[in-house]
PDB file of C-alpha atoms and ligand atoms in Angstrom:
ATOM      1  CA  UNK E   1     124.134  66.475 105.901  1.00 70.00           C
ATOM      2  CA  UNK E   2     120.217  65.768 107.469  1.00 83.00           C
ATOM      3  CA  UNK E   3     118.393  69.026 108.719  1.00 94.00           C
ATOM      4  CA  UNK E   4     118.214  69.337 112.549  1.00 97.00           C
ATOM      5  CA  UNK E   5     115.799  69.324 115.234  1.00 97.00           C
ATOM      6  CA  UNK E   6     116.502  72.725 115.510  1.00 98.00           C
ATOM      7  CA  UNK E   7     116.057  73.478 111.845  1.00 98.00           C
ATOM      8  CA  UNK E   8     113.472  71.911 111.541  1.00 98.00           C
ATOM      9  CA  UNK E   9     111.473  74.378 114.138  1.00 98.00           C
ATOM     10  CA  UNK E  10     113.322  77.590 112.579  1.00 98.00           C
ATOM     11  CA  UNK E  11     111.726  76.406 109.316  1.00 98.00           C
ATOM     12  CA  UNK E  12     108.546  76.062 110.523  1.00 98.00           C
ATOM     13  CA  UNK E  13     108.471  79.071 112.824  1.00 98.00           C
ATOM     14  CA  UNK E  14     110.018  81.540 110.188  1.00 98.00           C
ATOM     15  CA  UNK E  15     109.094  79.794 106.911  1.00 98.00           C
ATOM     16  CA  UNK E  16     112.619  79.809 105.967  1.00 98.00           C
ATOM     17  CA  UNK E  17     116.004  78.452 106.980  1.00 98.00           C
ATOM     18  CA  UNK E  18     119.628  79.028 106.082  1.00 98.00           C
ATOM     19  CA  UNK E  19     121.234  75.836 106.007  1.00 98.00           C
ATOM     20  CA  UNK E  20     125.382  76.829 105.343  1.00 98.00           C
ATOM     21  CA  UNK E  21     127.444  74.535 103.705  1.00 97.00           C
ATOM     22  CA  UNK E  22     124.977  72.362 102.023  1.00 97.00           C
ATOM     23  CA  UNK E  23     126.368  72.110  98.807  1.00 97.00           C
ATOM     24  CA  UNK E  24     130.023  71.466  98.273  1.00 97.00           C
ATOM     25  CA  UNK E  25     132.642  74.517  96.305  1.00 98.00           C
ATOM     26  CA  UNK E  26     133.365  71.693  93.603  1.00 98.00           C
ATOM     27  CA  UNK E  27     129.254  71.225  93.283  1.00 98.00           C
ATOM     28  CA  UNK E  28     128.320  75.086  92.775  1.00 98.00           C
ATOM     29  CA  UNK E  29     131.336  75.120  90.292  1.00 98.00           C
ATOM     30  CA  UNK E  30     129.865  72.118  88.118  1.00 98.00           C
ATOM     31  CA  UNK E  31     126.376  73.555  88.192  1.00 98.00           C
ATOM     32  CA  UNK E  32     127.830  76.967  86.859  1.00 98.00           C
ATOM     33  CA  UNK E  33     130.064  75.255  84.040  1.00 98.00           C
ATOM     34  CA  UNK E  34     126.814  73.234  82.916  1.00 98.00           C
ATOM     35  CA  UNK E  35     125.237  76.479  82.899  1.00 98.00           C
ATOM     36  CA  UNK E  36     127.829  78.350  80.888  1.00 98.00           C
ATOM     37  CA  UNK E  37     127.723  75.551  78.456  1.00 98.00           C
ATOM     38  CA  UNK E  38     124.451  75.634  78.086  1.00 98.00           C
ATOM     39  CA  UNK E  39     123.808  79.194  77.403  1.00 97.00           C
ATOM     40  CA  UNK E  40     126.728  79.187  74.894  1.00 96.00           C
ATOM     41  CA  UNK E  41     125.181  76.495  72.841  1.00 96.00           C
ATOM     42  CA  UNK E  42     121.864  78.778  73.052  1.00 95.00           C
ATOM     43  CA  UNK E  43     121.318  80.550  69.638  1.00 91.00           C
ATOM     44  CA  UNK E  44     119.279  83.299  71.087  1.00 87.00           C
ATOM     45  CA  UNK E  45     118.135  84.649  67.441  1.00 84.00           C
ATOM     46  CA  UNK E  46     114.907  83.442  67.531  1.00 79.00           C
ATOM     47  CA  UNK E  47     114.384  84.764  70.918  1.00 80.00           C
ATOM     48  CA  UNK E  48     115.152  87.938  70.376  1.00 75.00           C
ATOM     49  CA  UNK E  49     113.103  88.058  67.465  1.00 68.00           C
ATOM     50  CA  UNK E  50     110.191  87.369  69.558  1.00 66.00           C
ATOM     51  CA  UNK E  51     110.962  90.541  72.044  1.00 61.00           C
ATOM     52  CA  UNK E  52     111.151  92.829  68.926  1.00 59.00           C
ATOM     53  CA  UNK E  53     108.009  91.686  67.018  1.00 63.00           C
ATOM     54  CA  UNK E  54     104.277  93.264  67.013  1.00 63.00           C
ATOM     55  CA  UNK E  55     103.084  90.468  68.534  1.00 67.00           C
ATOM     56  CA  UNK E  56     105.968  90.543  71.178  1.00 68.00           C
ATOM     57  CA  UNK E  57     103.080  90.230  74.064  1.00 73.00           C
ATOM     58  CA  UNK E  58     101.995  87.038  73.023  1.00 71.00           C
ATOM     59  CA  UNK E  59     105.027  84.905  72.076  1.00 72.00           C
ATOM     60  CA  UNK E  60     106.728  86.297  74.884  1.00 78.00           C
ATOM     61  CA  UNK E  61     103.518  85.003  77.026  1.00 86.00           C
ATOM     62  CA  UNK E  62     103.644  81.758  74.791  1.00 88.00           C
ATOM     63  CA  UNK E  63     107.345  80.940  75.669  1.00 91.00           C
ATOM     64  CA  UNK E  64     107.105  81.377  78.867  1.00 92.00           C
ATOM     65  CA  UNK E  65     103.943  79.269  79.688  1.00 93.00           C
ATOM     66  CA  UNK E  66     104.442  76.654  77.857  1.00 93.00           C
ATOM     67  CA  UNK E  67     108.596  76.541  79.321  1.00 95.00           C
ATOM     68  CA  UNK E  68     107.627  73.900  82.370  1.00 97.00           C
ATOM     69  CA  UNK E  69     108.592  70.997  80.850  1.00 97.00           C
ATOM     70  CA  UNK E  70     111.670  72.001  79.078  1.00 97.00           C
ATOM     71  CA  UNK E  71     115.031  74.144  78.896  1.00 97.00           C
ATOM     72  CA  UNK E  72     114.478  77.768  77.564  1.00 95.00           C
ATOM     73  CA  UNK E  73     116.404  80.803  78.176  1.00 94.00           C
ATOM     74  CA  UNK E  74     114.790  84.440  79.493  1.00 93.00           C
ATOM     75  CA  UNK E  75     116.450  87.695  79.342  1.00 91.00           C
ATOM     76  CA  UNK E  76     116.786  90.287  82.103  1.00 88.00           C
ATOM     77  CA  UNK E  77     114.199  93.049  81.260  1.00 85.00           C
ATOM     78  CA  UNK E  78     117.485  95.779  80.667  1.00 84.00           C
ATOM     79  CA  UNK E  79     119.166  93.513  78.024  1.00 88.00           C
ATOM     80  CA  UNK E  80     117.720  94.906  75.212  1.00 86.00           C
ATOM     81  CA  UNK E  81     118.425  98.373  73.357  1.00 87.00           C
ATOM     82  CA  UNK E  82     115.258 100.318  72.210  1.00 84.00           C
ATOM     83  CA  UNK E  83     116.006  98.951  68.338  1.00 83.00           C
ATOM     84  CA  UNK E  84     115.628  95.446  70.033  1.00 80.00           C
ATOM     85  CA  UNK E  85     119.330  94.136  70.020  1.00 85.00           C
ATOM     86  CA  UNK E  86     121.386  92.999  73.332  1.00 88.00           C
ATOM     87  CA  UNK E  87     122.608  95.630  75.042  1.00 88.00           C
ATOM     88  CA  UNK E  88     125.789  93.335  75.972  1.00 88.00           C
ATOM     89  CA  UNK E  89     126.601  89.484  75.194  1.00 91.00           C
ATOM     90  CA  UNK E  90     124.129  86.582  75.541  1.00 92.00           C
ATOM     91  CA  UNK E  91     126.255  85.488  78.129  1.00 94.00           C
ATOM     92  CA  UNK E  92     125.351  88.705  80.581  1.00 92.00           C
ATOM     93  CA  UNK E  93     122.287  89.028  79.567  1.00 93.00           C
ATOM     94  CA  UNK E  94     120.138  86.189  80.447  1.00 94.00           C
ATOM     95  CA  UNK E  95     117.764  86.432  83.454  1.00 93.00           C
ATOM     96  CA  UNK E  96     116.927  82.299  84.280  1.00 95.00           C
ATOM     97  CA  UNK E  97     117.147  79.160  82.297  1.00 97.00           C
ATOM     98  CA  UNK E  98     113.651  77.148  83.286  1.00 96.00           C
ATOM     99  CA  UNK E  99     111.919  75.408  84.464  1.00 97.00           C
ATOM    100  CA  UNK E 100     112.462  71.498  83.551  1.00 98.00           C
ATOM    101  CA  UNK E 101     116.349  71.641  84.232  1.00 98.00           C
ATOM    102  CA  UNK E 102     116.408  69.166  86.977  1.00 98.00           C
ATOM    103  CA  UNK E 103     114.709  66.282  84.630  1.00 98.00           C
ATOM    104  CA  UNK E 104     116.099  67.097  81.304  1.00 98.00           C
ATOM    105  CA  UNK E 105     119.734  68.302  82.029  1.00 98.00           C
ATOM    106  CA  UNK E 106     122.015  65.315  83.225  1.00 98.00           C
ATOM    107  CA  UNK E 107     124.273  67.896  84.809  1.00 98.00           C
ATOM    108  CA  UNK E 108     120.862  69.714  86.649  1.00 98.00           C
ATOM    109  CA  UNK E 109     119.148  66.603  86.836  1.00 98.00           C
ATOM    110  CA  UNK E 110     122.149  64.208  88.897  1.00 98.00           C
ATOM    111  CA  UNK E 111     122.219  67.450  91.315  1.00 98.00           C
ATOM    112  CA  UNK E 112     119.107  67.797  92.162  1.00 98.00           C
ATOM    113  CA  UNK E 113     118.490  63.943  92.917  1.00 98.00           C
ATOM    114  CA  UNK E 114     121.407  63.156  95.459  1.00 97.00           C
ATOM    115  CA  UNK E 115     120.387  61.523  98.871  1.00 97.00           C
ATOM    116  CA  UNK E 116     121.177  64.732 100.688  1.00 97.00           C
ATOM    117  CA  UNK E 117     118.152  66.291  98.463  1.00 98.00           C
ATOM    118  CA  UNK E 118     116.216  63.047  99.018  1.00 97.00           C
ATOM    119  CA  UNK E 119     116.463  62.681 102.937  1.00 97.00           C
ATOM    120  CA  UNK E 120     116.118  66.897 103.403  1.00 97.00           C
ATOM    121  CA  UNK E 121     112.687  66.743 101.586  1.00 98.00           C
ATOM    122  CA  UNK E 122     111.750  63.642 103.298  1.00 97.00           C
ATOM    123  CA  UNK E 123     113.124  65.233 106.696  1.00 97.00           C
ATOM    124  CA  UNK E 124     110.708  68.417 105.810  1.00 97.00           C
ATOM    125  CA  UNK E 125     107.799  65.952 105.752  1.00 96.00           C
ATOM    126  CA  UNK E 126     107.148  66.001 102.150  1.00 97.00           C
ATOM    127  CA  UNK E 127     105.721  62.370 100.967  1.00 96.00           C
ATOM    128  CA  UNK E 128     105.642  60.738  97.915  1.00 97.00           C
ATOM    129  CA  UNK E 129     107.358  63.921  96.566  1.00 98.00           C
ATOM    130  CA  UNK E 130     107.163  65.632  93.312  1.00 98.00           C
ATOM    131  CA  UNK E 131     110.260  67.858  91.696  1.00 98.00           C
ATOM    132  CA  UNK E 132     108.088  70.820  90.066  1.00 98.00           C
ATOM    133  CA  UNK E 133     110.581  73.156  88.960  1.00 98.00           C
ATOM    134  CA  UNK E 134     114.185  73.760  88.259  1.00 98.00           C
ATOM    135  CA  UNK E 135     115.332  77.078  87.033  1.00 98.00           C
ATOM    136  CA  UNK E 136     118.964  78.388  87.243  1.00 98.00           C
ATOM    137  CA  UNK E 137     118.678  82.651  87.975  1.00 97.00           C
ATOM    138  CA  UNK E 138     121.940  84.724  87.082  1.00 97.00           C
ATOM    139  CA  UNK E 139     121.002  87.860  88.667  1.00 96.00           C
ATOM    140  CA  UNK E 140     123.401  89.063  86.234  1.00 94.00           C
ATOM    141  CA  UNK E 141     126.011  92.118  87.451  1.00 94.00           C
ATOM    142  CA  UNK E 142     124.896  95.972  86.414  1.00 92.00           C
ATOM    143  CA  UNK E 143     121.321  94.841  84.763  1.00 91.00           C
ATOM    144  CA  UNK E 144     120.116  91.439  87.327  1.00 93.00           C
ATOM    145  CA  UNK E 145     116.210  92.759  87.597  1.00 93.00           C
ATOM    146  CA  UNK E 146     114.330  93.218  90.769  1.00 95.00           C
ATOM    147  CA  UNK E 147     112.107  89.714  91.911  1.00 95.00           C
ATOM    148  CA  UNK E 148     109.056  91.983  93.444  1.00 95.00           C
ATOM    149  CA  UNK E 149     107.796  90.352  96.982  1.00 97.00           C
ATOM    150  CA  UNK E 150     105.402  86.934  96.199  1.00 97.00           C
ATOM    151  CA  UNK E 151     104.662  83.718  97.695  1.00 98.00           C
ATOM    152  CA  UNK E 152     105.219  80.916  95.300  1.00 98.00           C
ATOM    153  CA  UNK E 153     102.022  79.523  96.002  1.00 98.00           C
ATOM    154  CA  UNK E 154     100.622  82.420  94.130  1.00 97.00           C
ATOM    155  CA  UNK E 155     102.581  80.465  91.017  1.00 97.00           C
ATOM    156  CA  UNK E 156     102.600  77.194  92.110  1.00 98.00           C
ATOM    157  CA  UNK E 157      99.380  76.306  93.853  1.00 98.00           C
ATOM    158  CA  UNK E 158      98.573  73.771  95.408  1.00 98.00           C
ATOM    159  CA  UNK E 159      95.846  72.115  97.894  1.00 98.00           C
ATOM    160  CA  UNK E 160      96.897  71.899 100.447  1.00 96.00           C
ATOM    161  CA  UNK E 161      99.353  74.595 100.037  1.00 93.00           C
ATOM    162  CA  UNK E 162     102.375  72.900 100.658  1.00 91.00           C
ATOM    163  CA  UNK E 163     105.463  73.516  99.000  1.00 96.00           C
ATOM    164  CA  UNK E 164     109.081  73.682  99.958  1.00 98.00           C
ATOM    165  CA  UNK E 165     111.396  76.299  97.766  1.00 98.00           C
ATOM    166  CA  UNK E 166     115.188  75.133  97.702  1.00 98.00           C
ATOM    167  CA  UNK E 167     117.313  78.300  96.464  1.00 98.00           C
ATOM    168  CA  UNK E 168     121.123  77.202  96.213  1.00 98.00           C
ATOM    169  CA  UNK E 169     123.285  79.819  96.627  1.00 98.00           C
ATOM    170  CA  UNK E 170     126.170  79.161  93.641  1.00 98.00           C
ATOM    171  CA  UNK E 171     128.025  82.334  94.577  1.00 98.00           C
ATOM    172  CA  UNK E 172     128.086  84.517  98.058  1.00 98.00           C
ATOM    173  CA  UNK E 173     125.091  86.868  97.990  1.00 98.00           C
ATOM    174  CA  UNK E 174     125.094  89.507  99.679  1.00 98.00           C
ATOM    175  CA  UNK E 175     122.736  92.952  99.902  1.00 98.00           C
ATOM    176  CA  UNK E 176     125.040  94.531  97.065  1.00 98.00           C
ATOM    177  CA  UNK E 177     124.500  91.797  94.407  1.00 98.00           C
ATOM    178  CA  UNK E 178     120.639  90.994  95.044  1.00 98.00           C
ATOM    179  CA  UNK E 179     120.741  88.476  98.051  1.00 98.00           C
ATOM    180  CA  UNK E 180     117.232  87.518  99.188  1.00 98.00           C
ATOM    181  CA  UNK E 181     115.110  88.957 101.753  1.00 98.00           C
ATOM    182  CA  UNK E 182     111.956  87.326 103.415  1.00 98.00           C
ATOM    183  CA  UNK E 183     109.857  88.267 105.995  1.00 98.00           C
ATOM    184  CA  UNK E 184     110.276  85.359 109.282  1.00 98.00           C
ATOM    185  CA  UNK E 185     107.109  84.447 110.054  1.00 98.00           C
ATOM    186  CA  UNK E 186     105.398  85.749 106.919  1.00 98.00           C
ATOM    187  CA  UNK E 187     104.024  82.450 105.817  1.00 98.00           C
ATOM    188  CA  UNK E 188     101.184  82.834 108.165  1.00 97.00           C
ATOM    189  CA  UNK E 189     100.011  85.822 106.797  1.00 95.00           C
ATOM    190  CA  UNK E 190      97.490  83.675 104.210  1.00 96.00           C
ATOM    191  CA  UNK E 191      97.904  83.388 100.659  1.00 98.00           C
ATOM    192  CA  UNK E 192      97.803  87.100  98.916  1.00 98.00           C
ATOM    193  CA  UNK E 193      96.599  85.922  95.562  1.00 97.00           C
ATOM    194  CA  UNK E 194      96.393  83.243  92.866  1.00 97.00           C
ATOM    195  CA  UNK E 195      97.753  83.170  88.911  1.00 96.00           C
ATOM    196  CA  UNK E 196      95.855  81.589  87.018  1.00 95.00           C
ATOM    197  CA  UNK E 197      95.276  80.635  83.222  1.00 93.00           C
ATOM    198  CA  UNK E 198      92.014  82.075  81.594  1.00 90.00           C
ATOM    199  CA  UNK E 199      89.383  80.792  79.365  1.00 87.00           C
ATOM    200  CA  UNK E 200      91.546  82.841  76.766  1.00 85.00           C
ATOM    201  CA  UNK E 201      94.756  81.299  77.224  1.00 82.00           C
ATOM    202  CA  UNK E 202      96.375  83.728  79.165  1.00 87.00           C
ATOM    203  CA  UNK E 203      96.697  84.622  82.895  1.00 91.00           C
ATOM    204  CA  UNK E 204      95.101  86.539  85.568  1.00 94.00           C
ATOM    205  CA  UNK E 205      95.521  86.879  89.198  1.00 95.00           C
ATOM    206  CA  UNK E 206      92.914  85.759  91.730  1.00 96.00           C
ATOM    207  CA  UNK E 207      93.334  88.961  94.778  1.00 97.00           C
ATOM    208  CA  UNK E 208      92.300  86.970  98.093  1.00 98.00           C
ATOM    209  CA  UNK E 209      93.777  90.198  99.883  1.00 97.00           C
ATOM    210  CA  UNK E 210      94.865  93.520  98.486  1.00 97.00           C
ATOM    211  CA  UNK E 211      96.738  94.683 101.369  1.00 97.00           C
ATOM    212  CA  UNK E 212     100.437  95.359 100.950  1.00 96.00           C
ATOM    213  CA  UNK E 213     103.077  93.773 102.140  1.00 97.00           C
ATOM    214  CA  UNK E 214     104.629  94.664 105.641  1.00 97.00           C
ATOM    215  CA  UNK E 215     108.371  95.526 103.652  1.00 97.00           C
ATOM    216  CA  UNK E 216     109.346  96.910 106.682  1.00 98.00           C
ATOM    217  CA  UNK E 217     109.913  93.373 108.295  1.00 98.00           C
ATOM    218  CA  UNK E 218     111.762  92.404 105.422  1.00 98.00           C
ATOM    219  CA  UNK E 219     115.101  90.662 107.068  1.00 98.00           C
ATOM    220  CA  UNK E 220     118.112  90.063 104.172  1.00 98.00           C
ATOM    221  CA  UNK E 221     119.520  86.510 103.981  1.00 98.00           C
ATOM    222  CA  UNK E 222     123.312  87.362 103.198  1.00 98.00           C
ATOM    223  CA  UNK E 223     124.956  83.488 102.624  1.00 98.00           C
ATOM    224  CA  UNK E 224     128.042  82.664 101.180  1.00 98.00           C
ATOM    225  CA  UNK E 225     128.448  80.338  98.247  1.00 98.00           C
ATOM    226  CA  UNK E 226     126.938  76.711  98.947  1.00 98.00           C
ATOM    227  CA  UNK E 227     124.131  77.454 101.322  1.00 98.00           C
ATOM    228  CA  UNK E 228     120.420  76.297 100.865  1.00 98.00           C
ATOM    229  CA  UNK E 229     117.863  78.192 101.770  1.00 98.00           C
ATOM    230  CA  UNK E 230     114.635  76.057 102.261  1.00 98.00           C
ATOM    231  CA  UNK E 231     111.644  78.709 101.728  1.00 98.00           C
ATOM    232  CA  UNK E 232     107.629  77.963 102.530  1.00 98.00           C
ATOM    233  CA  UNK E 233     105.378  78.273  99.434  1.00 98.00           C
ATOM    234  CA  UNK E 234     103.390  80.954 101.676  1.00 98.00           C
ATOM    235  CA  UNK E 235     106.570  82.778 102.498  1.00 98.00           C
ATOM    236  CA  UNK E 236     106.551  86.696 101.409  1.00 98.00           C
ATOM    237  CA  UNK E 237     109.775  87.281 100.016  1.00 98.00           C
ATOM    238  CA  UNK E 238     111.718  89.390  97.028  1.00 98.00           C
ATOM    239  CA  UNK E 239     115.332  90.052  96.115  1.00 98.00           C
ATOM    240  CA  UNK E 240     116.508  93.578  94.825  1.00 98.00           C
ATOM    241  CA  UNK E 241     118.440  94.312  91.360  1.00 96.00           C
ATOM    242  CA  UNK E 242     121.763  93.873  91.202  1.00 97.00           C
ATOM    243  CA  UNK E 243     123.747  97.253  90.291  1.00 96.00           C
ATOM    244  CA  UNK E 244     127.489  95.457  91.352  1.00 97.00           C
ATOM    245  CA  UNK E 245     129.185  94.143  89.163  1.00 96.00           C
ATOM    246  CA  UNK E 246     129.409  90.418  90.727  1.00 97.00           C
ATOM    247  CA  UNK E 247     126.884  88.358  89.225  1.00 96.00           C
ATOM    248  CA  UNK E 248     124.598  86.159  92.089  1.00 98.00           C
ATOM    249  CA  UNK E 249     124.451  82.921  90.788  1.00 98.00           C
ATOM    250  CA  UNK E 250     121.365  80.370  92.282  1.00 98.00           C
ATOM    251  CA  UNK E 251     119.968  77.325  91.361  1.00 98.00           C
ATOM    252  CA  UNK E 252     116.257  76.872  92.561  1.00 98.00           C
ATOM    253  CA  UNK E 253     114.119  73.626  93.083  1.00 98.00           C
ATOM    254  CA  UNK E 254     110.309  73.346  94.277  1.00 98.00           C
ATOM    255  CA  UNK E 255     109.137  70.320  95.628  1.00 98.00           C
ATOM    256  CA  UNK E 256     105.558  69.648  96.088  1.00 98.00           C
ATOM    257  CA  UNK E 257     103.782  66.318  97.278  1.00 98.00           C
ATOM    258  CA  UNK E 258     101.849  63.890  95.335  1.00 98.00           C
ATOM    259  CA  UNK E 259      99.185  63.877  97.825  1.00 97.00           C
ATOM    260  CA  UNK E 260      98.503  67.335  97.117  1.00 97.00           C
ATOM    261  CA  UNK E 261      96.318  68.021  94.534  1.00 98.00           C
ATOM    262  CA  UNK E 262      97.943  70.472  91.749  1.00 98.00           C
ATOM    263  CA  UNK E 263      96.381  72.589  90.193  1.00 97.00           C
ATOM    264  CA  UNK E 264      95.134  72.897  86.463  1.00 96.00           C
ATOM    265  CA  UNK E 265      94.831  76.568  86.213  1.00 96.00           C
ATOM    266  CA  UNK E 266      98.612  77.043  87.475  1.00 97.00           C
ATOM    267  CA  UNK E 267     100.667  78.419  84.636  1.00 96.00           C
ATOM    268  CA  UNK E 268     102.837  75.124  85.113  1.00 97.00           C
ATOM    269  CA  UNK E 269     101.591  72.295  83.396  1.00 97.00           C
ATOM    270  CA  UNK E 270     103.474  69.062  81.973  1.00 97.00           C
ATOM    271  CA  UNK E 271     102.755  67.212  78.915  1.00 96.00           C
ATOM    272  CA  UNK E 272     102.219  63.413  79.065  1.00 96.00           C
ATOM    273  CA  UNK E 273     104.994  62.896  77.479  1.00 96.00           C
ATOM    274  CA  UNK E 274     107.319  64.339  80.646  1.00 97.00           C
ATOM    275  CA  UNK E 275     104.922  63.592  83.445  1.00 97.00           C
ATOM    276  CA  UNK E 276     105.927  64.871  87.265  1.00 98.00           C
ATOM    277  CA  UNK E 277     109.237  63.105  89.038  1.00 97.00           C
ATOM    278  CA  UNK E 278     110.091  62.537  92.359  1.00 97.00           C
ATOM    279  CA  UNK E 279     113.625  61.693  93.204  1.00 96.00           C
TER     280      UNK E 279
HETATM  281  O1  LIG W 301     116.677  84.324  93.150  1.00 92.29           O
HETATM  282  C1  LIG W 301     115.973  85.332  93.185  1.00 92.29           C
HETATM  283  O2  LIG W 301     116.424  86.444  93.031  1.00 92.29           O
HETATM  284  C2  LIG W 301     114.498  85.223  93.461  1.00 92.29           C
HETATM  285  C3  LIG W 301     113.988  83.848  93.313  1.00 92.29           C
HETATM  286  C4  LIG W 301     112.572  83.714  93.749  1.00 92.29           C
HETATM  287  O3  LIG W 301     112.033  84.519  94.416  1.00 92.29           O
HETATM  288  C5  LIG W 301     111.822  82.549  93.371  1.00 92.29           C
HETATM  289  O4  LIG W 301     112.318  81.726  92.589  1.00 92.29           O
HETATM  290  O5  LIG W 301     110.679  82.415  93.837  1.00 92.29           O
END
């Protein structure tokens, strides 16, 4: 399936567009098995134990910054209970598995490299393109937490800023289970601010303007299971917490160019040992 004409404009005019049907049923359904396996073969002991030390700030910090070139597990904020166990099973409790999926997971890895991916990035006008991230996000049912309104440039900067967010929808997603919402047209709006690693080894954000966002233009992006949605690095969007009890499974990849220059201060680094991909 090759993006349209059409498409192609509504991408570039909005920042985003909902391209049904990209992904086959039997597709979504492999991605979730792999998924399922993989979080049942996660012991999550040490994990936890990180959430319910002293020092919970820092490992927690640690984990995640130094999770872009492999396959870790992060819990939704409500899993625990205040004495620091899971409030339910593993299984309904994590939040994402990041960020290296698509290059170290077969499963992730086969997926995310098909020709369809290949000519829809090329299509977008991406060259010599690099896969950045691949994160799987549960959005689990009763306790999925609230994704506040960003751009992922903010995260995943780059100059120029240019890069393309593809969100597979696994499962229908809908206002009740935590579908997304983006402002159309938001991507022109600038980029709001910048993460960035400190001298100290932690993070801070760079505030280029402190203005809030326009919510009010916030549109929801309802799709049923197998759609893509292709978001702009600079797009504004969020997605609310799930309270249903359907789960709102999504598999995201960002692809950035080689020509672009990424940055050293994003929270995202690889080691040599797992440099940057393309397809
Ligand atoms: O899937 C979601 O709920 C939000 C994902 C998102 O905003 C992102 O990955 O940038």
């Amino acid at each position: 399936m090759r993006i349209t004409q059409q498409q192609l404009e509504h991408y570039r005019r909005d920042g985003f567009v909902v391209l049904r049907d990209f992904v086959d049923s039997a597709a979504c359904d492999t991605l979730r098995a792999r998924a399922e396996e993989l979080v049942h073969d996660f012991d999550p002991e040490g994990i936890i134990s990180i959430f319910s030390t002293r020092e919970q700030n820092r490992l927690s910090d640690d984990y995640f910054l130094n999770s872009g070139d492999k396959v870790r597990f992060f819990f939704e904020e409500d899993a625990f209970l205040p004495d620091g166990t899971l409030r339910q099973s593993k299984e309904q409790s994590i939040n994402k598995i990041g960020h290296a999926l698509h290059d170290l997971d077969p499963v992730f890895s086969s997926f995310s490299k098909t020709p369809e991916i290949t000519h829809l990035v090329a299509d977008l006008g991406i060259e010599r393109p690099l896969l950045l991230q691949g994160m799987y996000i549960f959005k689990q049912p009763k306790i999925g937490g609230e994704v506040t309104c960003h751009q992922d440039s903010t995260f995943l900067y780059t100059e120029p800023q240019e890069i393309a967010g593809l969100w597979f929808a696994l499962e229908d997603a809908t206002i009740e289970n935590g579908c997304l919402w983006a402002i159309p047209g938001g991507h022109t709006l600038g980029l709001k601010s910048q993460w960035k690693r400190n001298a100290e080894g932690g993070m801070r954000f760079d505030v280029f303007d402190p203005s809030p966002w326009p919510e009010e233009k916030l549109v929801p992006l309802e799709v049923s299971k197998g759609t893509l949605i292709i978001l702009n690095g600079l797009l504004p969007h969020k997605s609310l917490a799930n309270r249903s009890t359907r789960s709102r499974h999504a598999y995201t990849l960002h692809v950035i160019s080689a020509d672009c220059r990424y940055s050293e201060e994003n929270w995202l680094q690889r080691s040599s040992q797992l440099p940057l991909r393309g397809f």
